[in-house]
Amino acid sequence: ANTANLLLARSAARTREVAVRLSLGAGRWRIVRQLLTESVLLATLSGALGILIAVVGMRLLTQLLANGRDGFTLHAELNWHVLLVTLALSVLCGVLFGLAPALQATRPALMPRLKDRSVSESGVRLRAARPRLTQVLVVAQIATSLLLLVGAGLFVRTLVNLQSVSLGFNRDNVLLFEVNAPQAGYPEGQVADFYESLRRRLSEVPGVRGVTLSHASLLRAARSHGMTLDGRSITQGTRVLWTGPRFFATMQIPILRGRTLAPVVDSTGPAEVVINQTLATKYWPNDNPIDRRIQVFGPQGPMVTIVGVAADVRQVAPDQPPRDEIFLSSQRFPTQEMAFLVRTDGDPTRLGAAVTRAIRSVDPDQPVFGIAPMTKLVSDASAERRFSLLLLTLFAGLALALSSIGIYGVMAYSTTQRRHEIGIRLALGAGTRDVLGLVVGQGMRLVGIGLLIGLTGAWLLSRVLTSQLYGVSARDPLTYVAVALVLGAVALAASYLPARRALKVDPMTSLRSE
């Protein structure tokens, strides 16, 4: 759109030059070929520069999105299909928006253009300064920019909501790492003892407030199993989490009813479980589930007694609702790989070396995997949404910049071509405010139409974004109004600057030059 406006303006400005060339004997199609060659060359060079920017930009974008994260992969590279389409669009843009002005500029009626510049050419210029095509292109840019900015605004609010959502546990000051004792050669009967020895050793590290473990850390995938309660077989998946001593206290998960899991002293005694509030509300909405007996791991699994109801934890991602969950004791039901959760007094990353030494003191050959703070795990859970947010924001900002340039270019050319008119108005006593209102009002009318079309389009297409949002409606009026105000303010500045510059010209100088 900006290229079209630029070429339209250039053709209007060169009307007298073309008339002189034609009067000196140049053929019409020769002039058309000249103008067309210039526009295609301009478009091709612009396309080549765009490819260069794309190559550098993809590398910078990959580094920006990775942000130091391990294992981040973004397959962004030049694709020949995309490259050919881009070059074809560049050439097509040059041909289309270069051919039409060239044909218009080489129309007959040379004598009026050459004989009376003040009347004829100014009339031609004023008609060319505000063609319908230029106005349509500006309106389309404003509408498209508003669509992208609305999407970016909704994503920003979604990200803010995700950062403030309650996960059901305290994510701060927690260091996470994983250990797999069976893989290190421990027999099945010694796995639970090794994990308990390691937990006690870590508790003695200075700066550690509490240590617990689970077979799958929070916000990561855990096993789902069926269960049987009151003779009913529940086939749908219930998340089962094997936990160590002081799990709820260390992760600061409230116990709403009953108590936590007691340390296992006699492995032959009755087994206990804690369920979350979602499961309790689903199957015992008007009753107390404490001391109820259920069968876990399907019809052949052991019978366990519910001793407590814990607050819900968002197990998968911050924007996913809590699911049914059962907490078992890892001492009674040992498993292979376990995640250790170490709550510290301050920054958990500072204790990484001390924690590693504590592990080596228990078993020098025990490998440790994925040592990282819990806040990083929470951040990674919403990384995909942040990735989409960043891309959309970058493209929305680019669209806003292009729209501003387009409005500025159209208004700058329009006000330059209206210097004669502006000079007459000022000479006849028009005030600065009157002229500013006239010129800026012309641009803001186009902006207003573009905003109206963009708001309507965003409202109609809002359902597309519904699944990607959290805590904000796809038709949130605050976002729509804020984006419209920002875009309107930028467009106002782009219209005001050319008008202000035109007012600095002396009216008599402008009149004499014409």
PDB file of N, CA and C in Angstrom, residues 250-292:
ATOM      1  N   THR A 250       5.895 -28.719  52.405  1.00  0.00           N
ATOM      2  CA  THR A 250       6.996 -28.135  51.647  1.00  0.00           C
ATOM      3  C   THR A 250       6.491 -27.319  50.472  1.00  0.00           C
ATOM      4  N   MET A 251       5.512 -27.839  49.743  1.00  0.00           N
ATOM      5  CA  MET A 251       4.979 -27.120  48.588  1.00  0.00           C
ATOM      6  C   MET A 251       3.888 -26.130  48.989  1.00  0.00           C
ATOM      7  N   GLN A 252       3.568 -26.064  50.276  1.00  0.00           N
ATOM      8  CA  GLN A 252       2.583 -25.123  50.816  1.00  0.00           C
ATOM      9  C   GLN A 252       1.232 -25.273  50.123  1.00  0.00           C
ATOM     10  N   ILE A 253       0.782 -26.518  50.050  1.00  0.00           N
ATOM     11  CA  ILE A 253      -0.553 -26.841  49.526  1.00  0.00           C
ATOM     12  C   ILE A 253      -1.497 -27.013  50.721  1.00  0.00           C
ATOM     13  N   PRO A 254      -2.541 -26.210  50.843  1.00  0.00           N
ATOM     14  CA  PRO A 254      -3.427 -26.300  52.013  1.00  0.00           C
ATOM     15  C   PRO A 254      -4.188 -27.627  52.061  1.00  0.00           C
ATOM     16  N   ILE A 255      -4.363 -28.145  53.266  1.00  0.00           N
ATOM     17  CA  ILE A 255      -5.210 -29.310  53.519  1.00  0.00           C
ATOM     18  C   ILE A 255      -6.561 -28.781  53.993  1.00  0.00           C
ATOM     19  N   LEU A 256      -7.601 -28.998  53.201  1.00  0.00           N
ATOM     20  CA  LEU A 256      -8.919 -28.441  53.502  1.00  0.00           C
ATOM     21  C   LEU A 256      -9.690 -29.284  54.497  1.00  0.00           C
ATOM     22  N   ARG A 257      -9.508 -30.580  54.449  1.00  0.00           N
ATOM     23  CA  ARG A 257     -10.183 -31.495  55.371  1.00  0.00           C
ATOM     24  C   ARG A 257      -9.219 -32.600  55.752  1.00  0.00           C
ATOM     25  N   GLY A 258      -9.396 -33.128  56.957  1.00  0.00           N
ATOM     26  CA  GLY A 258      -8.591 -34.255  57.395  1.00  0.00           C
ATOM     27  C   GLY A 258      -7.148 -33.864  57.663  1.00  0.00           C
ATOM     28  N   ARG A 259      -6.237 -34.723  57.236  1.00  0.00           N
ATOM     29  CA  ARG A 259      -4.811 -34.540  57.521  1.00  0.00           C
ATOM     30  C   ARG A 259      -3.991 -34.973  56.320  1.00  0.00           C
ATOM     31  N   THR A 260      -2.680 -34.796  56.455  1.00  0.00           N
ATOM     32  CA  THR A 260      -1.770 -35.215  55.398  1.00  0.00           C
ATOM     33  C   THR A 260      -1.426 -36.697  55.565  1.00  0.00           C
ATOM     34  N   LEU A 261      -0.620 -37.200  54.647  1.00  0.00           N
ATOM     35  CA  LEU A 261      -0.194 -38.593  54.711  1.00  0.00           C
ATOM     36  C   LEU A 261       0.827 -38.770  55.836  1.00  0.00           C
ATOM     37  N   ALA A 262       0.591 -39.772  56.669  1.00  0.00           N
ATOM     38  CA  ALA A 262       1.516 -40.051  57.776  1.00  0.00           C
ATOM     39  C   ALA A 262       2.701 -40.851  57.270  1.00  0.00           C
ATOM     40  N   PRO A 263       3.903 -40.675  57.882  1.00  0.00           N
ATOM     41  CA  PRO A 263       5.064 -41.487  57.497  1.00  0.00           C
ATOM     42  C   PRO A 263       4.757 -42.968  57.647  1.00  0.00           C
ATOM     43  N   VAL A 264       5.222 -43.762  56.705  1.00  0.00           N
ATOM     44  CA  VAL A 264       4.958 -45.196  56.704  1.00  0.00           C
ATOM     45  C   VAL A 264       5.947 -45.888  57.634  1.00  0.00           C
ATOM     46  N   VAL A 265       5.433 -46.504  58.690  1.00  0.00           N
ATOM     47  CA  VAL A 265       6.262 -47.267  59.623  1.00  0.00           C
ATOM     48  C   VAL A 265       6.129 -48.754  59.346  1.00  0.00           C
ATOM     49  N   ASP A 266       4.902 -49.203  59.116  1.00  0.00           N
ATOM     50  CA  ASP A 266       4.615 -50.617  58.845  1.00  0.00           C
ATOM     51  C   ASP A 266       4.025 -50.717  57.450  1.00  0.00           C
ATOM     52  N   SER A 267       4.767 -51.309  56.534  1.00  0.00           N
ATOM     53  CA  SER A 267       4.295 -51.402  55.163  1.00  0.00           C
ATOM     54  C   SER A 267       3.102 -52.325  55.005  1.00  0.00           C
ATOM     55  N   THR A 268       2.793 -53.125  56.040  1.00  0.00           N
ATOM     56  CA  THR A 268       1.646 -54.029  55.953  1.00  0.00           C
ATOM     57  C   THR A 268       0.373 -53.389  56.489  1.00  0.00           C
ATOM     58  N   GLY A 269       0.474 -52.187  57.054  1.00  0.00           N
ATOM     59  CA  GLY A 269      -0.692 -51.513  57.600  1.00  0.00           C
ATOM     60  C   GLY A 269      -1.591 -50.982  56.506  1.00  0.00           C
ATOM     61  N   PRO A 270      -2.740 -50.397  56.891  1.00  0.00           N
ATOM     62  CA  PRO A 270      -3.672 -49.861  55.894  1.00  0.00           C
ATOM     63  C   PRO A 270      -3.058 -48.694  55.129  1.00  0.00           C
ATOM     64  N   ALA A 271      -3.304 -48.677  53.837  1.00  0.00           N
ATOM     65  CA  ALA A 271      -2.756 -47.628  52.977  1.00  0.00           C
ATOM     66  C   ALA A 271      -3.662 -46.401  53.018  1.00  0.00           C
ATOM     67  N   GLU A 272      -3.039 -45.217  52.934  1.00  0.00           N
ATOM     68  CA  GLU A 272      -3.767 -43.954  53.010  1.00  0.00           C
ATOM     69  C   GLU A 272      -3.522 -43.141  51.734  1.00  0.00           C
ATOM     70  N   VAL A 273      -4.512 -42.301  51.421  1.00  0.00           N
ATOM     71  CA  VAL A 273      -4.385 -41.391  50.283  1.00  0.00           C
ATOM     72  C   VAL A 273      -5.002 -40.044  50.650  1.00  0.00           C
ATOM     73  N   VAL A 274      -4.565 -39.034  49.948  1.00  0.00           N
ATOM     74  CA  VAL A 274      -5.182 -37.708  50.008  1.00  0.00           C
ATOM     75  C   VAL A 274      -5.705 -37.398  48.613  1.00  0.00           C
ATOM     76  N   ILE A 275      -6.919 -36.873  48.527  1.00  0.00           N
ATOM     77  CA  ILE A 275      -7.505 -36.519  47.233  1.00  0.00           C
ATOM     78  C   ILE A 275      -7.610 -34.995  47.133  1.00  0.00           C
ATOM     79  N   ASN A 276      -7.760 -34.503  45.919  1.00  0.00           N
ATOM     80  CA  ASN A 276      -7.903 -33.052  45.773  1.00  0.00           C
ATOM     81  C   ASN A 276      -9.375 -32.651  45.835  1.00  0.00           C
ATOM     82  N   GLN A 277      -9.619 -31.362  45.907  1.00  0.00           N
ATOM     83  CA  GLN A 277     -10.971 -30.865  46.099  1.00  0.00           C
ATOM     84  C   GLN A 277     -11.859 -31.160  44.899  1.00  0.00           C
ATOM     85  N   THR A 278     -11.297 -31.141  43.691  1.00  0.00           N
ATOM     86  CA  THR A 278     -12.092 -31.422  42.496  1.00  0.00           C
ATOM     87  C   THR A 278     -12.666 -32.823  42.542  1.00  0.00           C
ATOM     88  N   LEU A 279     -11.857 -33.810  42.909  1.00  0.00           N
ATOM     89  CA  LEU A 279     -12.344 -35.187  42.999  1.00  0.00           C
ATOM     90  C   LEU A 279     -13.368 -35.322  44.118  1.00  0.00           C
ATOM     91  N   ALA A 280     -13.131 -34.675  45.261  1.00  0.00           N
ATOM     92  CA  ALA A 280     -14.070 -34.769  46.379  1.00  0.00           C
ATOM     93  C   ALA A 280     -15.412 -34.153  46.021  1.00  0.00           C
ATOM     94  N   THR A 281     -15.397 -33.014  45.330  1.00  0.00           N
ATOM     95  CA  THR A 281     -16.647 -32.349  44.957  1.00  0.00           C
ATOM     96  C   THR A 281     -17.403 -33.148  43.909  1.00  0.00           C
ATOM     97  N   LYS A 282     -16.688 -33.822  43.029  1.00  0.00           N
ATOM     98  CA  LYS A 282     -17.341 -34.570  41.965  1.00  0.00           C
ATOM     99  C   LYS A 282     -18.093 -35.787  42.495  1.00  0.00           C
ATOM    100  N   TYR A 283     -17.499 -36.541  43.424  1.00  0.00           N
ATOM    101  CA  TYR A 283     -18.098 -37.806  43.860  1.00  0.00           C
ATOM    102  C   TYR A 283     -18.744 -37.729  45.243  1.00  0.00           C
ATOM    103  N   TRP A 284     -18.412 -36.724  46.018  1.00  0.00           N
ATOM    104  CA  TRP A 284     -19.062 -36.545  47.321  1.00  0.00           C
ATOM    105  C   TRP A 284     -19.457 -35.069  47.478  1.00  0.00           C
ATOM    106  N   PRO A 285     -20.352 -34.594  46.627  1.00  0.00           N
ATOM    107  CA  PRO A 285     -20.675 -33.162  46.662  1.00  0.00           C
ATOM    108  C   PRO A 285     -21.328 -32.723  47.970  1.00  0.00           C
ATOM    109  N   ASN A 286     -22.092 -33.588  48.584  1.00  0.00           N
ATOM    110  CA  ASN A 286     -22.814 -33.220  49.812  1.00  0.00           C
ATOM    111  C   ASN A 286     -22.421 -34.097  50.991  1.00  0.00           C
ATOM    112  N   ASP A 287     -21.249 -34.690  50.922  1.00  0.00           N
ATOM    113  CA  ASP A 287     -20.834 -35.615  51.972  1.00  0.00           C
ATOM    114  C   ASP A 287     -19.350 -35.421  52.258  1.00  0.00           C
ATOM    115  N   ASN A 288     -18.912 -35.972  53.370  1.00  0.00           N
ATOM    116  CA  ASN A 288     -17.514 -35.891  53.772  1.00  0.00           C
ATOM    117  C   ASN A 288     -16.781 -37.139  53.289  1.00  0.00           C
ATOM    118  N   PRO A 289     -15.763 -36.991  52.422  1.00  0.00           N
ATOM    119  CA  PRO A 289     -15.088 -38.173  51.895  1.00  0.00           C
ATOM    120  C   PRO A 289     -14.068 -38.786  52.854  1.00  0.00           C
ATOM    121  N   ILE A 290     -13.800 -38.143  53.988  1.00  0.00           N
ATOM    122  CA  ILE A 290     -12.798 -38.660  54.913  1.00  0.00           C
ATOM    123  C   ILE A 290     -13.236 -40.034  55.422  1.00  0.00           C
ATOM    124  N   ASP A 291     -12.270 -40.955  55.500  1.00  0.00           N
ATOM    125  CA  ASP A 291     -12.451 -42.346  55.936  1.00  0.00           C
ATOM    126  C   ASP A 291     -13.187 -43.195  54.907  1.00  0.00           C
ATOM    127  N   ARG A 292     -13.486 -42.620  53.724  1.00  0.00           N
ATOM    128  CA  ARG A 292     -14.053 -43.456  52.666  1.00  0.00           C
ATOM    129  C   ARG A 292     -12.938 -44.310  52.072  1.00  0.00           C
TER     130      ARG A 292
END
